[in-house]
Short mmCIF file of C-alpha atoms and ligand atoms in Angstrom, two decimals:
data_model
loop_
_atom_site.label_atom_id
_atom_site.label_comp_id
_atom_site.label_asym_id
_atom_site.label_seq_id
_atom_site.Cartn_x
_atom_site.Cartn_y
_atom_site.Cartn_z
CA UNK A 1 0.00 0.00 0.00
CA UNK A 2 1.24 3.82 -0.70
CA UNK A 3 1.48 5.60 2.27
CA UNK A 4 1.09 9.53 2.29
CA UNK A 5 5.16 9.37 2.27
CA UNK A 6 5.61 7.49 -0.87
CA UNK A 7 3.18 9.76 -2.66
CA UNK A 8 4.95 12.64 -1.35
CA UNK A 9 8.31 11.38 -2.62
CA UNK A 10 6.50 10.74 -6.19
CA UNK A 11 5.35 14.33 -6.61
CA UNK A 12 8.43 15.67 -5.94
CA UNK A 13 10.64 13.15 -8.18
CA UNK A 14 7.74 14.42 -10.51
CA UNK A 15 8.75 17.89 -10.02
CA UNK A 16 12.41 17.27 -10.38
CA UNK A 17 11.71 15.40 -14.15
CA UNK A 18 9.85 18.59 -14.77
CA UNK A 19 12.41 21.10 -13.43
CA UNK A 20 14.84 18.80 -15.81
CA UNK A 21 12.47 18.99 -18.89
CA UNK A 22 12.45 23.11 -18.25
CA UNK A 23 16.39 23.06 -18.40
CA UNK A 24 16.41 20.51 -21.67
CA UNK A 25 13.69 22.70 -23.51
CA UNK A 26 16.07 26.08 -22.99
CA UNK A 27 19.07 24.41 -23.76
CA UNK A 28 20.73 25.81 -27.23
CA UNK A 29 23.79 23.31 -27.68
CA UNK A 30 23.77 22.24 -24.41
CA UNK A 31 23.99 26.17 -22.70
CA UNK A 32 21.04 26.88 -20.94
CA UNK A 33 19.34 30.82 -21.84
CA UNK A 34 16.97 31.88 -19.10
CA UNK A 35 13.46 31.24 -21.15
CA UNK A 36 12.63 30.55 -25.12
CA UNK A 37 11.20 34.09 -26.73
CA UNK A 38 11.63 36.63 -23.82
CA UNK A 39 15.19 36.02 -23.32
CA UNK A 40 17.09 34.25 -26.23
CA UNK A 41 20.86 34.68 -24.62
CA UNK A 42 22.61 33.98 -21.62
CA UNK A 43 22.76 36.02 -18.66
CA UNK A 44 25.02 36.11 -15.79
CA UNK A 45 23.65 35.10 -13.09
CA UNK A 46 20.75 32.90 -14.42
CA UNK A 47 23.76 31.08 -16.07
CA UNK A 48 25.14 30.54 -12.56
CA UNK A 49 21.60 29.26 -11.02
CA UNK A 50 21.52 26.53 -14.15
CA UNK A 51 24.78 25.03 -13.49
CA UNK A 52 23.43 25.02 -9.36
CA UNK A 53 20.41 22.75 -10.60
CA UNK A 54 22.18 20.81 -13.12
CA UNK A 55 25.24 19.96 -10.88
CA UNK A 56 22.96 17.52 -9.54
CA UNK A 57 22.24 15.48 -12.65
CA UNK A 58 24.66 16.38 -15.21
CA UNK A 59 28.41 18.04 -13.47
CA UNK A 60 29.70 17.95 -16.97
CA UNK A 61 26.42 20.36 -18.48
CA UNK A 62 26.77 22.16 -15.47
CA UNK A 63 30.29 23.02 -15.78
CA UNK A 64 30.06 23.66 -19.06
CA UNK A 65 27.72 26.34 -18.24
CA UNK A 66 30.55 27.75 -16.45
CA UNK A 67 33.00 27.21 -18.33
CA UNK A 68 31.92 28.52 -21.38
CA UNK A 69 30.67 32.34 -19.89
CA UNK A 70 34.47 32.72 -18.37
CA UNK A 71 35.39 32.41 -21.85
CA UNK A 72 33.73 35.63 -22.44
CA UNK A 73 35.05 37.66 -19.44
CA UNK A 74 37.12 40.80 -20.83
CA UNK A 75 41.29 41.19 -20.60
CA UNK A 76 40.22 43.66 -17.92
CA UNK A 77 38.54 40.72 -15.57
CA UNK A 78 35.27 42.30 -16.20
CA UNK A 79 32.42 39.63 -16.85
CA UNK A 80 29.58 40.89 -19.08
CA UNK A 81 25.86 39.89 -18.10
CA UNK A 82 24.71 38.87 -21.24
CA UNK A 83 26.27 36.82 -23.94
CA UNK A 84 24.29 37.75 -27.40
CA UNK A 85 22.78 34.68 -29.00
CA UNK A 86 24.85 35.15 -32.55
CA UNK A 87 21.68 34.12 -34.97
CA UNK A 88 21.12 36.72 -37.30
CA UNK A 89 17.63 37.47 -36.28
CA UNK A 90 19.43 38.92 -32.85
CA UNK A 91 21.48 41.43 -34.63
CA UNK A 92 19.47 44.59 -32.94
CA UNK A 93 20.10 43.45 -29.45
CA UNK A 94 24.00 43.09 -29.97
CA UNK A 95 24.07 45.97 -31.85
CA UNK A 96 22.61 48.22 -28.98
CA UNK A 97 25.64 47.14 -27.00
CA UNK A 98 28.42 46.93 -29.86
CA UNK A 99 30.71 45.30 -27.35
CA UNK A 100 33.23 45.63 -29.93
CA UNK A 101 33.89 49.25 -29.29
CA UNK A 102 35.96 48.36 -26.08
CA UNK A 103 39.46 46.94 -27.02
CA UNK A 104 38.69 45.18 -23.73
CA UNK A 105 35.98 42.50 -24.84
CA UNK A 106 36.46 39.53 -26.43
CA UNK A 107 36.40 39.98 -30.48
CA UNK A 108 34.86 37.04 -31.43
CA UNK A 109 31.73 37.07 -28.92
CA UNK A 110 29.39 39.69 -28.41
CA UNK A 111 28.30 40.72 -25.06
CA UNK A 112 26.89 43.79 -23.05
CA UNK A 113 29.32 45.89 -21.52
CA UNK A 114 28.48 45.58 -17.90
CA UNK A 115 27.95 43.09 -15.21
CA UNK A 116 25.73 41.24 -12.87
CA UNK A 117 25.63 39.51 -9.10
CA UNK A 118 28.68 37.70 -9.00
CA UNK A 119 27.63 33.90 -8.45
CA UNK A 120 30.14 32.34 -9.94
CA UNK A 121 32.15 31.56 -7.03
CA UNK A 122 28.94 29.51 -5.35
CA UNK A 123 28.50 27.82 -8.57
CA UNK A 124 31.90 26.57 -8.79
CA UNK A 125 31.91 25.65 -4.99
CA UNK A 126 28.22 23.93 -5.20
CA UNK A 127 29.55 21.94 -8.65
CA UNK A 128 32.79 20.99 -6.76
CA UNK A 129 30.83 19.50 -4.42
CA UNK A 130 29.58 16.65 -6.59
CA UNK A 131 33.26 16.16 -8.20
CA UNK A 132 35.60 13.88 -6.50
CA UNK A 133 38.58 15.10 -4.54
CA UNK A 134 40.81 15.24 -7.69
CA UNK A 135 38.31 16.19 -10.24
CA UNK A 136 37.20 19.23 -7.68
CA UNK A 137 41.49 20.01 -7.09
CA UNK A 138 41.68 20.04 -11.16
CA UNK A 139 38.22 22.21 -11.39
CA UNK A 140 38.90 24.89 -8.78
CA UNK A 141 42.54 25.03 -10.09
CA UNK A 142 40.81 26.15 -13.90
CA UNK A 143 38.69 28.54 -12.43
CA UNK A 144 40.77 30.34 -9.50
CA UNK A 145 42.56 33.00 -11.79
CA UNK A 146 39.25 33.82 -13.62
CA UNK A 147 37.28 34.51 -10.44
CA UNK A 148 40.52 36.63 -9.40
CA UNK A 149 40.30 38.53 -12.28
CA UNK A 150 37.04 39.09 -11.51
CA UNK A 151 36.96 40.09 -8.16
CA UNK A 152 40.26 42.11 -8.61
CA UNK A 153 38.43 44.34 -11.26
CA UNK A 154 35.68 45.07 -9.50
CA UNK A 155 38.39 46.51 -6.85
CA UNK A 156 39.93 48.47 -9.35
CA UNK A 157 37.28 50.06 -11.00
CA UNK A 158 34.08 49.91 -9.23
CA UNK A 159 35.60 50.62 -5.83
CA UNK A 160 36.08 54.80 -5.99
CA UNK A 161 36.09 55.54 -2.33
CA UNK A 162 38.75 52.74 -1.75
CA UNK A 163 36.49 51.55 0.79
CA UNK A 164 35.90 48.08 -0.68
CA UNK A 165 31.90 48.50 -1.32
CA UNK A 166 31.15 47.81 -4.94
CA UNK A 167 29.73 50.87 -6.93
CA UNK A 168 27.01 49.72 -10.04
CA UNK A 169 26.50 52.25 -12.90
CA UNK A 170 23.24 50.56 -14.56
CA UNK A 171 19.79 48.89 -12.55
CA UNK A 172 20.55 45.66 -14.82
CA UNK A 173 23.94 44.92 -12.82
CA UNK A 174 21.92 44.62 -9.60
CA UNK A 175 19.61 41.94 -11.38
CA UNK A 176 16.56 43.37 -9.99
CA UNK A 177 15.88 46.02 -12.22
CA UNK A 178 13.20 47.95 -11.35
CA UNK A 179 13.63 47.87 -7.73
CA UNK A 180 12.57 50.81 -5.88
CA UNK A 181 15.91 52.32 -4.48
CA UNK A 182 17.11 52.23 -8.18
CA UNK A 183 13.56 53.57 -9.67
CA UNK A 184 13.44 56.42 -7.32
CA UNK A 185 17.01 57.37 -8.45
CA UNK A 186 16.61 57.01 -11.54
CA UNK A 187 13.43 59.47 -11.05
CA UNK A 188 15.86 61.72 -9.65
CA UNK A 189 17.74 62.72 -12.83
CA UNK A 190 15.66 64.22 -15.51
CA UNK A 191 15.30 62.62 -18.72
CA UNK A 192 16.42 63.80 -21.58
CA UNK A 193 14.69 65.93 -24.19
CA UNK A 194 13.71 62.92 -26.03
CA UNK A 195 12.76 61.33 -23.75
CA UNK A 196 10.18 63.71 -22.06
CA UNK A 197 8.92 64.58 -25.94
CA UNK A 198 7.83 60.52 -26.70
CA UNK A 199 5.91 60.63 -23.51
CA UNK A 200 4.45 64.37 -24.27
CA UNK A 201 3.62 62.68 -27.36
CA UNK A 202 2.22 59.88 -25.81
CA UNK A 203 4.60 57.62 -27.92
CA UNK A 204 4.95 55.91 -24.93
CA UNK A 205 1.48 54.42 -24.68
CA UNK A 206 1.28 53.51 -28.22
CA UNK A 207 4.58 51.68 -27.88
CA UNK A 208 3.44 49.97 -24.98
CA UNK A 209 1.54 47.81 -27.22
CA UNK A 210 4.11 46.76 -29.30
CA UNK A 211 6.92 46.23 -27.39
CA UNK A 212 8.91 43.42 -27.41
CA UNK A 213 8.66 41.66 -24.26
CA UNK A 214 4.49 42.79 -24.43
CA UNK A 215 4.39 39.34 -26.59
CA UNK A 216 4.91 37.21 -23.94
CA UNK A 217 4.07 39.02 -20.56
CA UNK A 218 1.54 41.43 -19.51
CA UNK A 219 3.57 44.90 -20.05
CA UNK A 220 1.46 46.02 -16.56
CA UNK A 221 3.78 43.45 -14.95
CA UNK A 222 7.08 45.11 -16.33
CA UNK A 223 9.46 48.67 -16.58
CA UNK A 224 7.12 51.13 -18.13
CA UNK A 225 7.96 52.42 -21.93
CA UNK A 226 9.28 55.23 -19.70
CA UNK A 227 11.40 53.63 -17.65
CA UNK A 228 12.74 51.41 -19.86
CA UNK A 229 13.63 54.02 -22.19
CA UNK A 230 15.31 55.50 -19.20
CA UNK A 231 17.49 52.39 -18.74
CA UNK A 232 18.27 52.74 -22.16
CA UNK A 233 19.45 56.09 -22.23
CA UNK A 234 21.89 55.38 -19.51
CA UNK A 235 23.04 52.22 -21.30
CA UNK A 236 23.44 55.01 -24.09
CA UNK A 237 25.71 56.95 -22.05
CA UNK A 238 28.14 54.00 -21.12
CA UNK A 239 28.27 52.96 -24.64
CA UNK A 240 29.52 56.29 -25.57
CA UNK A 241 32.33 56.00 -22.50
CA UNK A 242 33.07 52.38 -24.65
CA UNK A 243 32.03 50.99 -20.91
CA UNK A 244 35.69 52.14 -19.41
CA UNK A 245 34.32 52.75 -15.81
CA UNK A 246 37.22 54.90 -14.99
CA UNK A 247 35.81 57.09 -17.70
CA UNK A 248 32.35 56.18 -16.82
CA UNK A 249 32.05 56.79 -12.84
CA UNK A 250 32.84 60.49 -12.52
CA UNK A 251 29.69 61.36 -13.79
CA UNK A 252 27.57 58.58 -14.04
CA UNK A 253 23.72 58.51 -14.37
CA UNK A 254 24.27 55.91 -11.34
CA UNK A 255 26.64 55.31 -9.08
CA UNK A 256 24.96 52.97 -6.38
CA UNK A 257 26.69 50.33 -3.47
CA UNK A 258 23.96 48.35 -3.62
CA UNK A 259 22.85 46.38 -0.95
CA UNK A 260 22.06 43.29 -2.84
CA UNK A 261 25.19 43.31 -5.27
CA UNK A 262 27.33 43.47 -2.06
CA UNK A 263 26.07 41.07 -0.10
CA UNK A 264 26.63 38.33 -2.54
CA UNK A 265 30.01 39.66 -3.63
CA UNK A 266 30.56 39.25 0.51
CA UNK A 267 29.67 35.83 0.05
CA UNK A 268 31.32 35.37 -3.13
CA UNK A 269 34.65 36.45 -1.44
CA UNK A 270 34.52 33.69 1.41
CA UNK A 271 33.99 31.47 -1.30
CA UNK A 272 36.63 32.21 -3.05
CA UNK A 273 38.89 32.13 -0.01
CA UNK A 274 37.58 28.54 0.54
CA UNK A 275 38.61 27.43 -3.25
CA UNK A 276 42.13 28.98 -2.79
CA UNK A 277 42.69 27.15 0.76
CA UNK A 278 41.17 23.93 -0.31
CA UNK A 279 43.79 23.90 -3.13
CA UNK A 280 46.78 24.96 -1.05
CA UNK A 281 46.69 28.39 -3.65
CA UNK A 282 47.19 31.91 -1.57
CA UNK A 283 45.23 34.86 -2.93
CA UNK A 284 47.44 37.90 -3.89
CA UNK A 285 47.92 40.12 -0.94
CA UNK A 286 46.42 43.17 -2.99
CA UNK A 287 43.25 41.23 -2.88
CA UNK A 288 43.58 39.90 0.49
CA UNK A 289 43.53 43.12 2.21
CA UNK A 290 40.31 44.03 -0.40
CA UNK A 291 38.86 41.63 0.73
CA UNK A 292 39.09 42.68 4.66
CA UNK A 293 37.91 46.02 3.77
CA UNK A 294 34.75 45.11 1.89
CA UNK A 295 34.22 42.88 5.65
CA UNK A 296 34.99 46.08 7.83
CA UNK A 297 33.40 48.67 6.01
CA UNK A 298 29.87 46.76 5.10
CA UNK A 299 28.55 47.80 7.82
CA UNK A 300 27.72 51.47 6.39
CA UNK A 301 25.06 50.01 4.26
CA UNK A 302 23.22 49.91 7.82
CA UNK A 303 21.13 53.12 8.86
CA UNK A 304 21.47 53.15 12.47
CA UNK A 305 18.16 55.67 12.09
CA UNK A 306 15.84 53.14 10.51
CA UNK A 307 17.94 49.86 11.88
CA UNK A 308 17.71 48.93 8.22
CA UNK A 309 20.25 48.29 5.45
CA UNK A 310 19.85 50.34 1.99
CA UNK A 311 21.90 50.98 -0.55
CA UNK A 312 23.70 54.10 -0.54
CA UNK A 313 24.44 56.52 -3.48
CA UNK A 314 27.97 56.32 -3.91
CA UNK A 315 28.59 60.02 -4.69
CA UNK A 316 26.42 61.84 -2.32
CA UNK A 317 26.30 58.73 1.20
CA UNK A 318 22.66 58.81 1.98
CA UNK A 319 21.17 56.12 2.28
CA UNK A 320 18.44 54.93 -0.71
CA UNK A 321 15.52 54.41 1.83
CA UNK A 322 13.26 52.64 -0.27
CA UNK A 323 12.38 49.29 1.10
CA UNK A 324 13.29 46.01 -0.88
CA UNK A 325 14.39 42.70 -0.40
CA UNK A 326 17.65 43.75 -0.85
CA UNK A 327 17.41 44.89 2.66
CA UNK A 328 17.76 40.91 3.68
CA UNK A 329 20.12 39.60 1.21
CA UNK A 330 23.09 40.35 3.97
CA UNK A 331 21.54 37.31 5.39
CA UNK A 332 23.11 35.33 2.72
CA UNK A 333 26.24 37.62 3.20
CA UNK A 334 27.02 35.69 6.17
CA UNK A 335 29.38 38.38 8.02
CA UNK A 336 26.84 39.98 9.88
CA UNK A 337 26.22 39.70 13.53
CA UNK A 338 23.46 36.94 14.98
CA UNK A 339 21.93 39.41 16.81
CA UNK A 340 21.42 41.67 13.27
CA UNK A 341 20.73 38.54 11.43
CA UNK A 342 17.40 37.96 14.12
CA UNK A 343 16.60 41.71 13.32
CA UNK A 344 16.14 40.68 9.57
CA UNK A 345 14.46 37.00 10.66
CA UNK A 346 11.52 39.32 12.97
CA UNK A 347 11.30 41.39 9.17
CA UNK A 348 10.89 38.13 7.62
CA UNK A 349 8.22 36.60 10.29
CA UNK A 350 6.52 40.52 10.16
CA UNK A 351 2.98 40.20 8.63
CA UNK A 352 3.12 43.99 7.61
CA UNK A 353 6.91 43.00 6.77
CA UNK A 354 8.23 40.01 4.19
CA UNK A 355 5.65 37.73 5.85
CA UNK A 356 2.87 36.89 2.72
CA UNK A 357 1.29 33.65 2.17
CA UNK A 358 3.10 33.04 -0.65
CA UNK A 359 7.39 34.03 0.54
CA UNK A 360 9.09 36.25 -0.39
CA UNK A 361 7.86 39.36 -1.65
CA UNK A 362 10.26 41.88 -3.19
CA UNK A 363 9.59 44.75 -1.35
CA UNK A 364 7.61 44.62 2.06
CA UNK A 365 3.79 44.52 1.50
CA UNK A 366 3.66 47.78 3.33
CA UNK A 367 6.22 49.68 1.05
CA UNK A 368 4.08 52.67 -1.19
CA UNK A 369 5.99 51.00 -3.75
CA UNK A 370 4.56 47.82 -3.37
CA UNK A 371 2.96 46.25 -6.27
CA UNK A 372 2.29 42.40 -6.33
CA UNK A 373 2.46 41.54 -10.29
CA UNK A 374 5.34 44.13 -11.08
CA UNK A 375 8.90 42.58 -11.80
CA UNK A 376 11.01 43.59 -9.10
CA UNK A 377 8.79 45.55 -7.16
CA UNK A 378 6.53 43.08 -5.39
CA UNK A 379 6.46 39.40 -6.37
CA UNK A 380 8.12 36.36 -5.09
CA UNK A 381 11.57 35.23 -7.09
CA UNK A 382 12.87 31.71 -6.36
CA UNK A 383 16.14 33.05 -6.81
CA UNK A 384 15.97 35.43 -4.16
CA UNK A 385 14.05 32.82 -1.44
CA UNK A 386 16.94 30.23 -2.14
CA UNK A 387 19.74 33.21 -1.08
CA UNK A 388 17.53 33.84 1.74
CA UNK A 389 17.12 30.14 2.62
CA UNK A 390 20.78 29.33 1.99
CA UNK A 391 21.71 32.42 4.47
CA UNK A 392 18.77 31.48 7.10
CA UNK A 393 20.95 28.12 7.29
CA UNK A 394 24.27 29.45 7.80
CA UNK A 395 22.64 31.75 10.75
CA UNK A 396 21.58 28.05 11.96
CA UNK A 397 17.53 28.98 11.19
CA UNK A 398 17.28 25.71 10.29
CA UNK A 399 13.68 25.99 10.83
CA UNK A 400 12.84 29.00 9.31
CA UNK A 401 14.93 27.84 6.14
CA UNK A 402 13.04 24.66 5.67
CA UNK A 403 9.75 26.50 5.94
CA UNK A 404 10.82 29.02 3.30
CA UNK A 405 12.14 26.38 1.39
CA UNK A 406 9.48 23.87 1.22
CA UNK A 407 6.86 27.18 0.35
CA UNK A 408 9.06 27.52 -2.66
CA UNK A 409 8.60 24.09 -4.02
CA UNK A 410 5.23 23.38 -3.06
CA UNK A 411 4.57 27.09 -5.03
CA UNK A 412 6.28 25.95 -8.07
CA UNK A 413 4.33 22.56 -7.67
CA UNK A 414 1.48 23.99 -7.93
CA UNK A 415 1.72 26.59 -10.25
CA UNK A 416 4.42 25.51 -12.41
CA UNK A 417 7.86 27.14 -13.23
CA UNK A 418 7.41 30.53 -13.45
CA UNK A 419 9.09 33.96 -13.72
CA UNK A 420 7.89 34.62 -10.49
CA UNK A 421 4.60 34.83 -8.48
CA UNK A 422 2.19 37.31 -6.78
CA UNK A 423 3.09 36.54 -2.98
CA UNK A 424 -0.34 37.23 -1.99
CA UNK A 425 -2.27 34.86 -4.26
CA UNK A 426 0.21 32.46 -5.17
CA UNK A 427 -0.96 33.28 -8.70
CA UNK A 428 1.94 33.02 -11.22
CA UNK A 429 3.62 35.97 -13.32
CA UNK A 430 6.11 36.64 -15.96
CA UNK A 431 7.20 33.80 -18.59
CA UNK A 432 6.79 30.44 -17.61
CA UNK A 433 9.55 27.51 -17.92
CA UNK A 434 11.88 29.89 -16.12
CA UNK A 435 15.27 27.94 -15.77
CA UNK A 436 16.23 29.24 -12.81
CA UNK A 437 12.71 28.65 -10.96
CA UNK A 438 13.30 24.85 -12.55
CA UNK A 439 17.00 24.72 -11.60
CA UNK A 440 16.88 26.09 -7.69
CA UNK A 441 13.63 23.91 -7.01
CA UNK A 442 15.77 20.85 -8.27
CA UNK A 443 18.57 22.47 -5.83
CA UNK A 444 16.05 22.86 -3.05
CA UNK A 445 14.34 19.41 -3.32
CA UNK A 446 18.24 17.62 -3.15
CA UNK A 447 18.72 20.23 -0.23
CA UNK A 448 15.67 18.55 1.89
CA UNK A 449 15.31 14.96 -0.05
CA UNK A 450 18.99 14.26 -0.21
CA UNK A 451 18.09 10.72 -0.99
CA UNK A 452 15.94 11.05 -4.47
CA UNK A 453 19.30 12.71 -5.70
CA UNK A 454 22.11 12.05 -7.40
C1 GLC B 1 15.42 40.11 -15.88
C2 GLC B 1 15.84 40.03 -14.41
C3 GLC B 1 17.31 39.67 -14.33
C4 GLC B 1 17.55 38.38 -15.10
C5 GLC B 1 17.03 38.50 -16.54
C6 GLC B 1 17.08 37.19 -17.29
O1 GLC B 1 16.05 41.14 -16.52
O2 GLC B 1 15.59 41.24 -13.78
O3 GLC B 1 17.71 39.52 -13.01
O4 GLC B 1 18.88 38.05 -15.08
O5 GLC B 1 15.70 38.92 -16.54
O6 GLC B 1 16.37 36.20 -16.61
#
């Protein structure tokens, strides 16, 4: 007989073939793009969440994954956050980036010119994991000097004050693009003359319907016409600086530590402390002593006045006070104190707080800005929950993490792999058969059903 255990077990080795049949269906010669139709090329940090889920089933795709974005990174250590799909049919979308203009990029592939959340080091770490102890030596050995490059180049040219917080220039490098710290700065700055005549037009509107990304999601749910035309006229403005950041950061649209980017590049650096140690390899001392910086001087991204932590704008030092879930994503930093770490928990166990039926939503439900079908400004992002749980863990909220975690899967059971979801109604948003939904719900099931893996 099948007890309520075995049927249990069935619908989530169900979910996993799913999740598996997600990652197959966006696969282009074996690299994984985010989704068919919205997004046709790679992208940073989805790239990294693949190779977490497939590193469970397939090490080999799931290096390759890696693997094959380093090969892109720039002579200058920088790595671009997308990599162009090269069929004809995409020639607008590299040519609004023209890579090629910086003698920096790699000739033969074009990408954008700027970056994302740097998850490469957990990739590498959580695909070492499944590689035995001489596979993993060989594997960390490849990829030390590229994540030094990396991390070395964000020190070098996104690190102005010499304080060791990371500066972005564009709302795409955070990864959560419309965000409300980064929309109400960008509302700061006026817009250009062209700009402000489409909308006086009312351009806007009529391109609203025929946008591109209005043929697979409801435009209500994304960047207005407005906005987005903002983002690209600051995209414009790096293009012109051929995306040299020394060039680009004394007078940049943007200039933001934000409190999301530098809580995983936190993380990213005790990773990458752990590859070099595990492999007998010492880090240069330049980057050493980076590295204890970025530790000591983190804690200015917390306003004693609010007991919150915000990004800051990185030319003026206030704080950007609008509320998001980047306000918890030090969590996953792992450097802050226990006692601030229970601060966030109480935010995320707040009803009028992160608390919805349906975890986590991207700004707190009491926010003005809060809106519970728009992008970055409201709904639940598996992504962001499996930072959150993997953080809640490390803080030893075991409890809390396995709650969080098991609301994730049973959400994605229900209502299939999604962009992301309305955390009040559970109801789903955005494109569906969303590889990194599919890939950190495969992660998530191995994490709490170790033995259906593998
Ligand atoms: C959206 C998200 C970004 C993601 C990209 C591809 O732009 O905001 O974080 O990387 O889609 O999935």
């Amino acid at each position: 007989m099948q007890t309520a255990k075995d049927s249990q077990t069935a619908s989530l080795v169900e979910v996993v073939n799913q999740a598996k049949k997600v990652l197959d269906l966006n696969s282009i010669e074996n690299l994984v793009i985010p989704a068919q139709g919205l997004y046709p090329h790679r992208v940073l940090w989805d790239s990294c969440f693949a190779a977490i889920g497939l590193s469970h089933y397939d090490v080999k795709k799931a290096q390759l994954q890696i693997d094959s974005y380093l090969k892109t990174q720039w002579s200058n250590g920088m790595i671009p956050h997308i990599i162009f799909n090269p069929l004809p049919k995409y020639w607008w979308d590299r040519h609004i980036w023209r890579s090629k203009i910086s003698p920096l990029s790699k000739r033969s592939i074009a990408t954008s010119g700027i970056t994302q959340p740097p998850m490469f080091a957990e990739a590498i770490v959580r695909i070492g994991n499944k590689l035995t102890d001489i596979e993993r030596h060989k594997w960390y050995e490849q990829k030390l000097d590229n994540l030094i490059a990396y991390h070395r180049w964000l020190y070098a040219e996104r690190n102005p004050e010499k304080t060791g917080l990371i500066t972005l220039i564009h709302p795409w490098e955070t990864g959560l693009d419309n965000t409300p710290p980064w929309l109400a700065s960008l509302r700061h700055h006026h817009a250009p003359w062209w700009i402000n005549m489409i909308t006086w037009l009312k351009i806007d509107k009529v391109a609203d319907k025929i946008r591109f990304d209005a043929r697979y999601v409801d435009p209500s749910e994304r960047s207005t016409t407005y906005e987005a035309l903002r983002l690209y006229d600051a995209l414009r403005k790096i293009r012109k600086k051929k995306y040299d950041s020394t060039k680009i950061m004394p007078n940049s649209t943007f200039a933001i530590e934000d409190i999301a980017y530098n809580s995983i590049f936190i993380r990213a650096n005790s990773l990458l402390k752990e590859i070099a140690a595990s492999i007998n390899q010492k880090l240069p001392e330049d980057l050493l002593s980076n590295i204890a910086m970025s530790e000591a001087s983190f804690n200015k991204l917390w306003d004693s006045e609010d007991k919150k932590y915000f990004s800051r704008n990185q030319k003026y030092g206030n704080f950007l006070k609008e509320d998001s879930i980047g306000s918890l994503l030090p969590l996953y930093s792992g450097i802050i104190s226990d006692s601030r770490a229970k601060e966030l928990l109480q935010r995320i166990k707040s009803k009028s707080d992160f608390n919805t039926t349906y975890p986590l939503p991207s700004v707190p439900i009491s926010s003005p800005w809060f809106k519970p079908r728009r992008y970055w400004q409201g709904p639940s992002w598996i992504n962001i929950n499996w930072l959150i749980i993997d953080g809640l863990k490390r803080y030893g909220f075991e409890k809390e993490a396995l709650e969080l975690s098991n609301k994730s899967v049973l959400l994605v059971k229900d209502k299939g792999f999604y962009e992301y979801f309305n955390p009040l109604s559970g109801e789903p948003a955005g494109v569906v058969n969303f590889s990194w939904t599919a890939a950190l719900i495969i992660d998530l099931i191995n994490q709490t059903h170790p033995e259906l893996g593998d």
